[in-house]
Coordinates of N, CA and C in Angstrom, one line a residue:
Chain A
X1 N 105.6 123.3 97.4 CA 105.9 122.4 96.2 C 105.3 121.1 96.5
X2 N 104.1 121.0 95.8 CA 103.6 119.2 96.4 C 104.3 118.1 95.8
X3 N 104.3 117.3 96.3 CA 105.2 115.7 95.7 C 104.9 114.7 96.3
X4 N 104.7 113.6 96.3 CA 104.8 112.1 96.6 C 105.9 112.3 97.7
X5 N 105.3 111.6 98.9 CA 105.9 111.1 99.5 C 105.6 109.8 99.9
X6 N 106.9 108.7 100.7 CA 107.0 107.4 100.6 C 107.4 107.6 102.0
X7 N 106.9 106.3 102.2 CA 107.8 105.8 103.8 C 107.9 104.2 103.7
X8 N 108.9 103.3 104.0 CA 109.7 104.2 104.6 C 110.6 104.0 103.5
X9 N 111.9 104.9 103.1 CA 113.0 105.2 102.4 C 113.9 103.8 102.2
X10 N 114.1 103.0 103.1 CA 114.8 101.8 103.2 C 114.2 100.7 103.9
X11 N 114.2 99.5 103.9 CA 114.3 99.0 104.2 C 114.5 97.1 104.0
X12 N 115.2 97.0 105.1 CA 115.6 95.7 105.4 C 115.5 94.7 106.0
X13 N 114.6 93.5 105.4 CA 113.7 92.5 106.2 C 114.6 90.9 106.0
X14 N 113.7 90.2 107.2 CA 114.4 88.6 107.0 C 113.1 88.3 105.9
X15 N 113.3 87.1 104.6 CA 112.6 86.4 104.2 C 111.4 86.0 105.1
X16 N 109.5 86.0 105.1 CA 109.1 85.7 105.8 C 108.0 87.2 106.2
X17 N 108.7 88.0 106.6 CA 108.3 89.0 107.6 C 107.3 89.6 106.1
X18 N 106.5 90.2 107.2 CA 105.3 91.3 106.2 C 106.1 92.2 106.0
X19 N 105.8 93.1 104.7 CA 106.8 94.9 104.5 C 105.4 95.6 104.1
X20 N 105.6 97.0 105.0 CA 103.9 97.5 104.5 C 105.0 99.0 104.2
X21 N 104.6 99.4 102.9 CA 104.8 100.3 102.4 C 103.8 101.5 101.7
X22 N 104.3 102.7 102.5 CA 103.0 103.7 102.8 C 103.4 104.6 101.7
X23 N 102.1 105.8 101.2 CA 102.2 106.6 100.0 C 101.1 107.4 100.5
X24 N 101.8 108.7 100.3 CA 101.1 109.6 100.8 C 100.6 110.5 99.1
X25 N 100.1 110.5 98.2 CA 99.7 111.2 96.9 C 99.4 112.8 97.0
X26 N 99.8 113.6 96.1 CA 99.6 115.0 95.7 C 98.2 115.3 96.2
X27 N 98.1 115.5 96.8 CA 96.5 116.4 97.0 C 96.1 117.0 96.1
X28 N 94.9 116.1 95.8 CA 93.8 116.4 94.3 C 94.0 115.5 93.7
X29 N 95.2 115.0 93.4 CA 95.2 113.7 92.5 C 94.3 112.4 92.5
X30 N 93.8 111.9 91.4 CA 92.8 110.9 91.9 C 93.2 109.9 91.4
X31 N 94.6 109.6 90.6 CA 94.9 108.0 90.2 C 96.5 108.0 91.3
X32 N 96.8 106.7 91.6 CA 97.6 106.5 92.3 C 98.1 105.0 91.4
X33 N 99.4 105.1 91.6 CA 99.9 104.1 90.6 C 101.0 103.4 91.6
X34 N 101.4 102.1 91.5 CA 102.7 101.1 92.6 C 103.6 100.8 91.2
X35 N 104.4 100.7 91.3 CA 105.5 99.7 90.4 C 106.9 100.0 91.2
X36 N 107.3 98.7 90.5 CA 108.3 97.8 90.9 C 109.1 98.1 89.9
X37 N 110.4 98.2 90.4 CA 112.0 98.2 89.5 C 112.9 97.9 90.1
X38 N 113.3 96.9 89.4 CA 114.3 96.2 89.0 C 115.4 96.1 87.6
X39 N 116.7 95.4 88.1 CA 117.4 96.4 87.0 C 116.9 95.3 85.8
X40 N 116.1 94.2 86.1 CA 116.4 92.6 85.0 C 114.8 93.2 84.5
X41 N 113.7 93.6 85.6 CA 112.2 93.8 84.9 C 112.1 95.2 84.6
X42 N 113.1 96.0 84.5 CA 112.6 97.1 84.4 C 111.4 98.1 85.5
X43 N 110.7 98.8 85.2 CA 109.9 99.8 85.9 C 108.8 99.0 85.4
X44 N 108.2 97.9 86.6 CA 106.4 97.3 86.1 C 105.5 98.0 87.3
X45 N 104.1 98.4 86.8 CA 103.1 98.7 86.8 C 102.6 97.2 88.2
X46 N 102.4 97.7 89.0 CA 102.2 96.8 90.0 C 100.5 96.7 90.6
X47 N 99.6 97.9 91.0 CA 98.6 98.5 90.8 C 98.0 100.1 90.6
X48 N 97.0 100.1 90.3 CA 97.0 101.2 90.1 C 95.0 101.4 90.8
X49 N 95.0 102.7 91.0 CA 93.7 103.5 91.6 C 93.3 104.3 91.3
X50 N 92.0 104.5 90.7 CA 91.4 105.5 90.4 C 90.1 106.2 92.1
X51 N 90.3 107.1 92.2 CA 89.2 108.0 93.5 C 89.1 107.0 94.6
X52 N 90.4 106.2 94.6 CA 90.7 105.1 95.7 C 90.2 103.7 95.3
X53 N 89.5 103.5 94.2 CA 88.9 101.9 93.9 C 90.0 101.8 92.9
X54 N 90.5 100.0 93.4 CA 91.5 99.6 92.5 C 91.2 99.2 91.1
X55 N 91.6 100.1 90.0 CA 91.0 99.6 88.6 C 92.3 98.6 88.1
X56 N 93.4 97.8 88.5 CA 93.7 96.9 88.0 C 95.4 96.7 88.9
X57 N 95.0 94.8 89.3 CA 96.1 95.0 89.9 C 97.1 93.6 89.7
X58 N 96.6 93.1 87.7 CA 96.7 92.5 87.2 C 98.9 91.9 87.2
X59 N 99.7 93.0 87.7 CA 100.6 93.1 87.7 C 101.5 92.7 88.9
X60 N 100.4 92.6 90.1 CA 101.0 92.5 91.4 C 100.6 90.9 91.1
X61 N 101.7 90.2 92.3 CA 101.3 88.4 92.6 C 100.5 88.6 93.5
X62 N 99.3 87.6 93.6 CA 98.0 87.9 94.6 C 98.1 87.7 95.7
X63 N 99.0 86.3 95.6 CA 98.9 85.4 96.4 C 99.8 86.1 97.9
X64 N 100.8 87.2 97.9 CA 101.1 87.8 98.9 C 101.7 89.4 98.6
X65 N 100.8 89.8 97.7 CA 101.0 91.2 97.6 C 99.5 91.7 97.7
X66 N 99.5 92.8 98.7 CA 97.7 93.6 98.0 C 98.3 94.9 98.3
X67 N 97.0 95.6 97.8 CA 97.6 97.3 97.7 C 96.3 97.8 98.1
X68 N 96.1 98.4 98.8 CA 95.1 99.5 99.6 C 95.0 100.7 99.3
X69 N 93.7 101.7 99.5 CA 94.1 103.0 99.8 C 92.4 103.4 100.5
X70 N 93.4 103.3 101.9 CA 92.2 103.3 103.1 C 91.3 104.4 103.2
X71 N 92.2 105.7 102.4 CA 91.6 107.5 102.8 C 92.4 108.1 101.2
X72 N 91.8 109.0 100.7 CA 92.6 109.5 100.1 C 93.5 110.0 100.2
X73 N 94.5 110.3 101.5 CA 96.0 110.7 101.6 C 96.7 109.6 101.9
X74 N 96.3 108.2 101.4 CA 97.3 107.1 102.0 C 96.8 106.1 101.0
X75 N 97.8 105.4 100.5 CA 98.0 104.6 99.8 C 98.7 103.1 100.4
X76 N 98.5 101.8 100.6 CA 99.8 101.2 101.3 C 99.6 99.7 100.4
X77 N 101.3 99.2 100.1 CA 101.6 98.0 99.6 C 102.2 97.3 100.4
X78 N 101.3 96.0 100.9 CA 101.8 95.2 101.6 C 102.5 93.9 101.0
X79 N 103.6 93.2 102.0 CA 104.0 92.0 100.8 C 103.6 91.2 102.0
X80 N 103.0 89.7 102.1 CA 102.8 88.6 103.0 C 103.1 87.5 102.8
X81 N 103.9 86.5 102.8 CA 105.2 86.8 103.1 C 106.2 87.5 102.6
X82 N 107.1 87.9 102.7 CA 108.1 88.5 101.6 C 109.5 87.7 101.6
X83 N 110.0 87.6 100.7 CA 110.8 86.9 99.3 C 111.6 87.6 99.2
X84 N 113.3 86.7 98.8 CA 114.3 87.6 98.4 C 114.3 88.3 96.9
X85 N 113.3 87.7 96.4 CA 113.1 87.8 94.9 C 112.5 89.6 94.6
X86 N 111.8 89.8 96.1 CA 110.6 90.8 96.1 C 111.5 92.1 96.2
X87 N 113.0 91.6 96.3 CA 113.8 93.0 96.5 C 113.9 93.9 95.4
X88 N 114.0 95.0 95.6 CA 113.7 96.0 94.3 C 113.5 97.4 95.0
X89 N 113.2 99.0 93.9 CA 112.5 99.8 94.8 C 111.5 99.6 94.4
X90 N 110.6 100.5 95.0 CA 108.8 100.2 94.5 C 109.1 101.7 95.2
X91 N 107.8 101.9 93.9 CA 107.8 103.7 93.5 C 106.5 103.6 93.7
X92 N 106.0 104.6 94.3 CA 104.2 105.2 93.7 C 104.5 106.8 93.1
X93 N 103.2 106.7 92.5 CA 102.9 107.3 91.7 C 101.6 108.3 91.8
X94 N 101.3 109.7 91.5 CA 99.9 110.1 91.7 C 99.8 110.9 90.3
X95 N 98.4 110.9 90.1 CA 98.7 111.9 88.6 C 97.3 112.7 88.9
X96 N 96.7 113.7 88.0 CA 95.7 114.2 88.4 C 94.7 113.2 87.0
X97 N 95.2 112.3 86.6 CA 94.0 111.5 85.2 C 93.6 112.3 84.4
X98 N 92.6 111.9 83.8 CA 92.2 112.3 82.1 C 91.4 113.6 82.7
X99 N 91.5 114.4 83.6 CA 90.4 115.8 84.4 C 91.3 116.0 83.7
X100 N 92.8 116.4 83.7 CA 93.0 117.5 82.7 C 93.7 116.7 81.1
X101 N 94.1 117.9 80.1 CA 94.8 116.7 79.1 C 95.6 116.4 79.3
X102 N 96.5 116.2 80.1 CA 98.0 115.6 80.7 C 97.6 114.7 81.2
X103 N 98.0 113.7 82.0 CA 98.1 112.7 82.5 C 99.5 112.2 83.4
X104 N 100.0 113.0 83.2 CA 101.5 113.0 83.9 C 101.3 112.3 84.9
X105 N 102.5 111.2 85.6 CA 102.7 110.8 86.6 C 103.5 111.6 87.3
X106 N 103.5 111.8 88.2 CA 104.0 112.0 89.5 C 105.0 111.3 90.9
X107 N 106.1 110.6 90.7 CA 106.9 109.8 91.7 C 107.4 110.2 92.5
X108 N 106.9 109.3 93.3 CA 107.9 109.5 95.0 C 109.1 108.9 95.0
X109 N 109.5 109.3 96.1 CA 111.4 108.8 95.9 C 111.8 107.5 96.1
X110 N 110.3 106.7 96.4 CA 110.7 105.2 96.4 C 111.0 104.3 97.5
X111 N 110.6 103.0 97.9 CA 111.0 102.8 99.1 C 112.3 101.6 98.4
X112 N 112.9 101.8 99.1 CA 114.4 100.5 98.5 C 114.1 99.0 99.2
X113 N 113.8 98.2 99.3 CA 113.8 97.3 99.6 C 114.2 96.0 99.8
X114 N 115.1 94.8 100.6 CA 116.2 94.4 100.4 C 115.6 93.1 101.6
X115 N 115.0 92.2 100.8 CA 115.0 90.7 101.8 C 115.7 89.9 101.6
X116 N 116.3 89.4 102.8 CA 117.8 88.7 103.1 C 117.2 87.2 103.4
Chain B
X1 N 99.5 92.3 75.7 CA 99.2 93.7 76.4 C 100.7 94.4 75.8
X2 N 99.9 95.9 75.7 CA 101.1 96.8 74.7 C 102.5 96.4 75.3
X3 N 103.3 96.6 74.7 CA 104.5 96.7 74.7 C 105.6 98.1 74.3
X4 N 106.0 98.6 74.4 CA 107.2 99.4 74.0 C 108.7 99.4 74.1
X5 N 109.5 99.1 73.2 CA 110.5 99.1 73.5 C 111.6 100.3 72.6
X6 N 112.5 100.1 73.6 CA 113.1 101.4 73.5 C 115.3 100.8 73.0
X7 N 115.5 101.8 72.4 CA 117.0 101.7 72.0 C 117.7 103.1 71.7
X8 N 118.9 102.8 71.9 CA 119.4 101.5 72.7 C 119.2 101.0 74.2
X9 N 119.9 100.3 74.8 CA 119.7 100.1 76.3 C 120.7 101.2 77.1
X10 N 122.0 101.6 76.3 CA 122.7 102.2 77.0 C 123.5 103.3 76.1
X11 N 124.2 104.3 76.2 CA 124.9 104.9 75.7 C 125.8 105.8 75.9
X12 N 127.1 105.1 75.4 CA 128.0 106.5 76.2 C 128.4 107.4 75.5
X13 N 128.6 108.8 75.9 CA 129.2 109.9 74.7 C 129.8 111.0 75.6
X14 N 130.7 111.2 74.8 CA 131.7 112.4 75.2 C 130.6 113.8 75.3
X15 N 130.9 114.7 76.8 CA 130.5 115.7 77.0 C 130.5 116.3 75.5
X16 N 129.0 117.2 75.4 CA 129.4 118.0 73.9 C 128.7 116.9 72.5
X17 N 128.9 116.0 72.7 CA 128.1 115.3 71.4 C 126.7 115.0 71.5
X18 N 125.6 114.6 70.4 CA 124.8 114.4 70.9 C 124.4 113.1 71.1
X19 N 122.7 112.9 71.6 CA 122.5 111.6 71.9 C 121.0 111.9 71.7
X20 N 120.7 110.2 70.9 CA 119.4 110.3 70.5 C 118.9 108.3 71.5
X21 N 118.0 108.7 71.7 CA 116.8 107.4 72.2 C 115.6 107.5 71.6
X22 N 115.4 106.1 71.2 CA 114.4 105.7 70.1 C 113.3 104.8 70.7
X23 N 111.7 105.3 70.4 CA 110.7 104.1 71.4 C 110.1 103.6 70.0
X24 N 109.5 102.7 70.2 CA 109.2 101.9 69.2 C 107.6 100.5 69.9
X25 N 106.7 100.7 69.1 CA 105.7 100.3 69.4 C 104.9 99.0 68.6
X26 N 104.7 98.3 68.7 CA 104.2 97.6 67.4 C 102.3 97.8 67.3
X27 N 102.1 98.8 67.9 CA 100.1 99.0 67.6 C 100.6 101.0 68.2
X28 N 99.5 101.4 67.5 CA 99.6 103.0 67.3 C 98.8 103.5 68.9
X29 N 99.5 104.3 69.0 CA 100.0 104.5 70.6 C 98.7 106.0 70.3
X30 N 97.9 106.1 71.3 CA 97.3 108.0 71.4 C 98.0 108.4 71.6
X31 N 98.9 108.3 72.8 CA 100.0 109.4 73.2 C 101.1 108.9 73.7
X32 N 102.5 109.4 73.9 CA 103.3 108.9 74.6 C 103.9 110.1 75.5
X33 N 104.7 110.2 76.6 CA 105.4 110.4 77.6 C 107.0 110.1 77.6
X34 N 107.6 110.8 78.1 CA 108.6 110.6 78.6 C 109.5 111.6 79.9
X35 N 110.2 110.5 80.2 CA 110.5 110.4 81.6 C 112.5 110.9 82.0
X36 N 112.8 110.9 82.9 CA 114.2 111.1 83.3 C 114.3 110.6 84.2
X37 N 114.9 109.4 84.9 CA 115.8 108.8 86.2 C 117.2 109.2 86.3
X38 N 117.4 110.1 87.5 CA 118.6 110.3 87.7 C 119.1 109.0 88.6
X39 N 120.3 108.6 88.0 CA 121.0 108.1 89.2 C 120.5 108.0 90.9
X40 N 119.8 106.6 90.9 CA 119.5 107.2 92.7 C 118.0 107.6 92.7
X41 N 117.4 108.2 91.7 CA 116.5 108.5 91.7 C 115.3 107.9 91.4
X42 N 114.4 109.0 91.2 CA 112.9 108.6 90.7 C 112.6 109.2 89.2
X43 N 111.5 108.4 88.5 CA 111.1 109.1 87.0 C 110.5 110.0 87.5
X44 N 110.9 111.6 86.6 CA 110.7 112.7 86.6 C 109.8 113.4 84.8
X45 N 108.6 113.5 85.1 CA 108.2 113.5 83.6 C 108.7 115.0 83.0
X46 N 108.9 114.9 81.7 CA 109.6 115.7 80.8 C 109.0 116.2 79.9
X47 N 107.5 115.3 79.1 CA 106.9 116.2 78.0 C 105.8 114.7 77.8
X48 N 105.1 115.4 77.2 CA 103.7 114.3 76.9 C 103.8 114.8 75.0
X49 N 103.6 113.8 74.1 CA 103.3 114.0 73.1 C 102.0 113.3 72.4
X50 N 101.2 113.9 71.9 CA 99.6 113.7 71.4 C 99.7 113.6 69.9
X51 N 100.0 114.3 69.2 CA 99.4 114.7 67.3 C 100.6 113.5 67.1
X52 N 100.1 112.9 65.3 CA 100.6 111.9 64.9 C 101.8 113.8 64.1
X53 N 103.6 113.3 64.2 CA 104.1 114.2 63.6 C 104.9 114.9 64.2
X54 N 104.4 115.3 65.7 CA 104.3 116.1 66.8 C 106.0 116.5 67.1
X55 N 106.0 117.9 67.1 CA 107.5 118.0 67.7 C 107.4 118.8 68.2
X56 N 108.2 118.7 69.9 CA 108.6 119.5 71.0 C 110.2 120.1 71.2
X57 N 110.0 120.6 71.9 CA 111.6 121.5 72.4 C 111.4 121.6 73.6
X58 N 112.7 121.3 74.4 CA 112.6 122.1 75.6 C 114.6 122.3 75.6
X59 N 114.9 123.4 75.6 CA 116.1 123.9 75.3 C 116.9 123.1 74.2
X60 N 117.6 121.9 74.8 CA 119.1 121.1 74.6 C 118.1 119.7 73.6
X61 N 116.9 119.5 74.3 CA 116.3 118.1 73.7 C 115.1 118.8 73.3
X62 N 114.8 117.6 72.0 CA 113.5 117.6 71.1 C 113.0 116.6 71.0
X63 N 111.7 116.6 70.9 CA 110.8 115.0 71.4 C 110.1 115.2 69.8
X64 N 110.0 114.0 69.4 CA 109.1 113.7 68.5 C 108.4 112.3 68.5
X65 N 107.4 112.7 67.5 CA 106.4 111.6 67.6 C 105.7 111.1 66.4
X66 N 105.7 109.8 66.2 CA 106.0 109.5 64.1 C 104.8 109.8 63.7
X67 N 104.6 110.0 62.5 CA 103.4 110.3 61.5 C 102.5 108.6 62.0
X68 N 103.1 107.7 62.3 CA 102.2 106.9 62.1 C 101.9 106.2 63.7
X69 N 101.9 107.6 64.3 CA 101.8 107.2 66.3 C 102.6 105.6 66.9
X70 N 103.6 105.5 65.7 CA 104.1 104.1 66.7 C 105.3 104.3 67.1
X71 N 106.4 105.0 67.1 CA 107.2 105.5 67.4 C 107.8 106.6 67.5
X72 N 108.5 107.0 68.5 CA 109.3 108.4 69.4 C 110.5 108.5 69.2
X73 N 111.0 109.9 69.8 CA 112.2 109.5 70.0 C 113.0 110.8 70.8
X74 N 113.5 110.9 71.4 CA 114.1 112.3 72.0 C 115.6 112.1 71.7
X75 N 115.9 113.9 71.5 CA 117.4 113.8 71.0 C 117.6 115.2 72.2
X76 N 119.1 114.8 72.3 CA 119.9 116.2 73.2 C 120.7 116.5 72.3
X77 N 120.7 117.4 71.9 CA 121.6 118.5 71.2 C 123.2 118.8 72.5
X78 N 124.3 118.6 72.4 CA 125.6 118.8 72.8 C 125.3 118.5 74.5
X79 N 125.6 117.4 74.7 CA 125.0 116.9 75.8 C 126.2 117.4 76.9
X80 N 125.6 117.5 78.5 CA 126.1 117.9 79.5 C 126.2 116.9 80.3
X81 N 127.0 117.1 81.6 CA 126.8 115.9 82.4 C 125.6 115.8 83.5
X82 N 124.9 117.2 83.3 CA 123.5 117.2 83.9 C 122.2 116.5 83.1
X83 N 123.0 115.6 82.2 CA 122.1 115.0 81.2 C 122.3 113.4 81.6
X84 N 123.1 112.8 82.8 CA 123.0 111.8 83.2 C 122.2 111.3 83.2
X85 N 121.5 109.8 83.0 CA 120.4 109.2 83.8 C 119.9 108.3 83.1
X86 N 118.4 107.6 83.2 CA 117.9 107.1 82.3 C 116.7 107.5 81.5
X87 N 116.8 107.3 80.4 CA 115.4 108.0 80.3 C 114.5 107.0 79.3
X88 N 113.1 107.3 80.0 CA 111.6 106.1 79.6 C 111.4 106.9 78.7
X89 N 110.6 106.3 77.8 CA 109.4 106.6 76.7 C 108.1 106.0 77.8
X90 N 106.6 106.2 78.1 CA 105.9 105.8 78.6 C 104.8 105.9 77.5
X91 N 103.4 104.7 77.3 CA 102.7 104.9 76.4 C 101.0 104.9 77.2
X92 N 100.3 105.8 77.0 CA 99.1 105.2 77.2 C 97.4 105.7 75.9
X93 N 96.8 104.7 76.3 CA 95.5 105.5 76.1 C 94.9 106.3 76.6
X94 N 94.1 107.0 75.4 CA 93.0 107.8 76.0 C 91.9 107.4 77.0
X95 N 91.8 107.7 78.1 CA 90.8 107.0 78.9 C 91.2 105.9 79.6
X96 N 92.6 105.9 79.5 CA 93.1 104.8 80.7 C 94.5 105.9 81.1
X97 N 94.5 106.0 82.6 CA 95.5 106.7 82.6 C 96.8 105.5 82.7
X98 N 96.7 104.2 82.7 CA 97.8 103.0 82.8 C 99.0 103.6 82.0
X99 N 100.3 103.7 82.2 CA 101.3 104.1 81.5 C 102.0 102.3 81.3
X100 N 102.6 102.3 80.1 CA 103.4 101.1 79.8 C 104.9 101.6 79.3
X101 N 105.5 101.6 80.8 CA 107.1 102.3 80.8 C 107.9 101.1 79.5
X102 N 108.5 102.3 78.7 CA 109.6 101.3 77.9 C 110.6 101.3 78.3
X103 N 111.7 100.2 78.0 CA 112.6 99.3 78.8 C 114.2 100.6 79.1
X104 N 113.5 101.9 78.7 CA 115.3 102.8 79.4 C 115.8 102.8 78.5
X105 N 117.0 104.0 78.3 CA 118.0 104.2 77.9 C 118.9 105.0 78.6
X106 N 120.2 104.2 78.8 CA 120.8 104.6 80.5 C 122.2 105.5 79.6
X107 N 121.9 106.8 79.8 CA 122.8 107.6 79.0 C 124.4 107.8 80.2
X108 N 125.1 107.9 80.1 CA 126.8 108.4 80.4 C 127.0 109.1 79.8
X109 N 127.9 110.3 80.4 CA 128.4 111.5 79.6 C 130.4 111.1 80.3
X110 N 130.8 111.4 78.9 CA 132.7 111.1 79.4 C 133.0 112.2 79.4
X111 N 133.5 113.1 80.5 CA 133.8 114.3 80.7 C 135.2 114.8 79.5

């Protein structure tokens, strides 16, 4: 049964510290999607990848968030510094794109994240 | 940049009645999506709708999609409490797989 997986599940940082948050995507999938939820912003679109090149990452703040995907079985969202504001879960996403007519996303179980 | 919004934000209903959530778009959508958050959980997709008109089934709920592609809506027919959760409308284009999640509708069931 393939699915998204995330690492790590929780976590708990001081204001300050880096959070690198890993995504492992459905094998074959070739768009990978980040968003952020919150219960005040809702589920936002944070970046997104098509065959690993970032096609928009209009949604993330630049200035200490980037989002990578070094290999096609790894995805990772870094925060530099991180903010108590930045608390939330953050989900990825894989879908297989417009290759078939679906487009379905695909979510992992989300990392929870909580800066003190 | 699109928007979608969705109503109500919340709703509570006695086991057995039903319950409807409404997306709402202000520019004509190709397709829309929708989603299920359980409690705790992650969005789980449910059905994709394409044709302006469009109506699906999947047992308890029916998804529809307006004649004029700007608004949805899913209904549960005699709802259970395995019908917890929240549930998205998601919109995108053709040729962009970008989803633009609408803002939830966080359903309760009163035993």
């Amino acid at each position: 049964d393939a699915r998204v997986t995330q690492t790590p599940r929780h976590k708990v940082t001081e204001m300050g510290q880096e959070v690198t948050m890993r995504c492992q995507p459905i094998l074959g999938h070739n768009t990978v999607f980040w968003y952020r939820q919150t219960m005040m912003q809702g589920l936002e679109l944070l970046a997104y990848f098509r065959n690993r090149a970032p096609l928009d990452d209009s949604g993330m703040p630049k200035d200490r968030f980037s989002a990578e995907m070094p290999d096609a079985t790894l995805a990772t969202l870094k925060i530099q510094p991180s903010e108590p504001r930045d608390s939330a879960v953050y989900f990825c996403a894989s879908g297989p794109g417009w290759v078939s007519s679906y487009n379905e996303q695909f979510f992992g179980p989300g990392t929870r994240l909580t800066v003190l | 940049g699109q928007q979608v919004m969705q109503i109500p934000q919340y709703q509570h209903v006695q086991e057995g009645e039903d319950f409807t959530t409404y997306c709402n778009s202000s520019t004509t959508l190709s397709n829309i999506q929708w989603y299920k958050q359980r409690p705790g959980g992650h969005p789980v997709f449910l059905i994709q709708l394409v044709k302006s008109g469009e109506v699906k089934k999947q047992k308890r709920l029916t998804f529809q999609f307006g004649e004029a592609k700007k608004n949805s809506s899913l209904h549960i027919t005699a709802t259970q409490t395995t019908d917890v959760g929240t549930y998205f409308c998601a919109a995108s284009n053709f040729g962009n797989e970008k989803l633009t999640f609408g803002t939830g509708t966080r359903l309760t069931i009163i035993p």
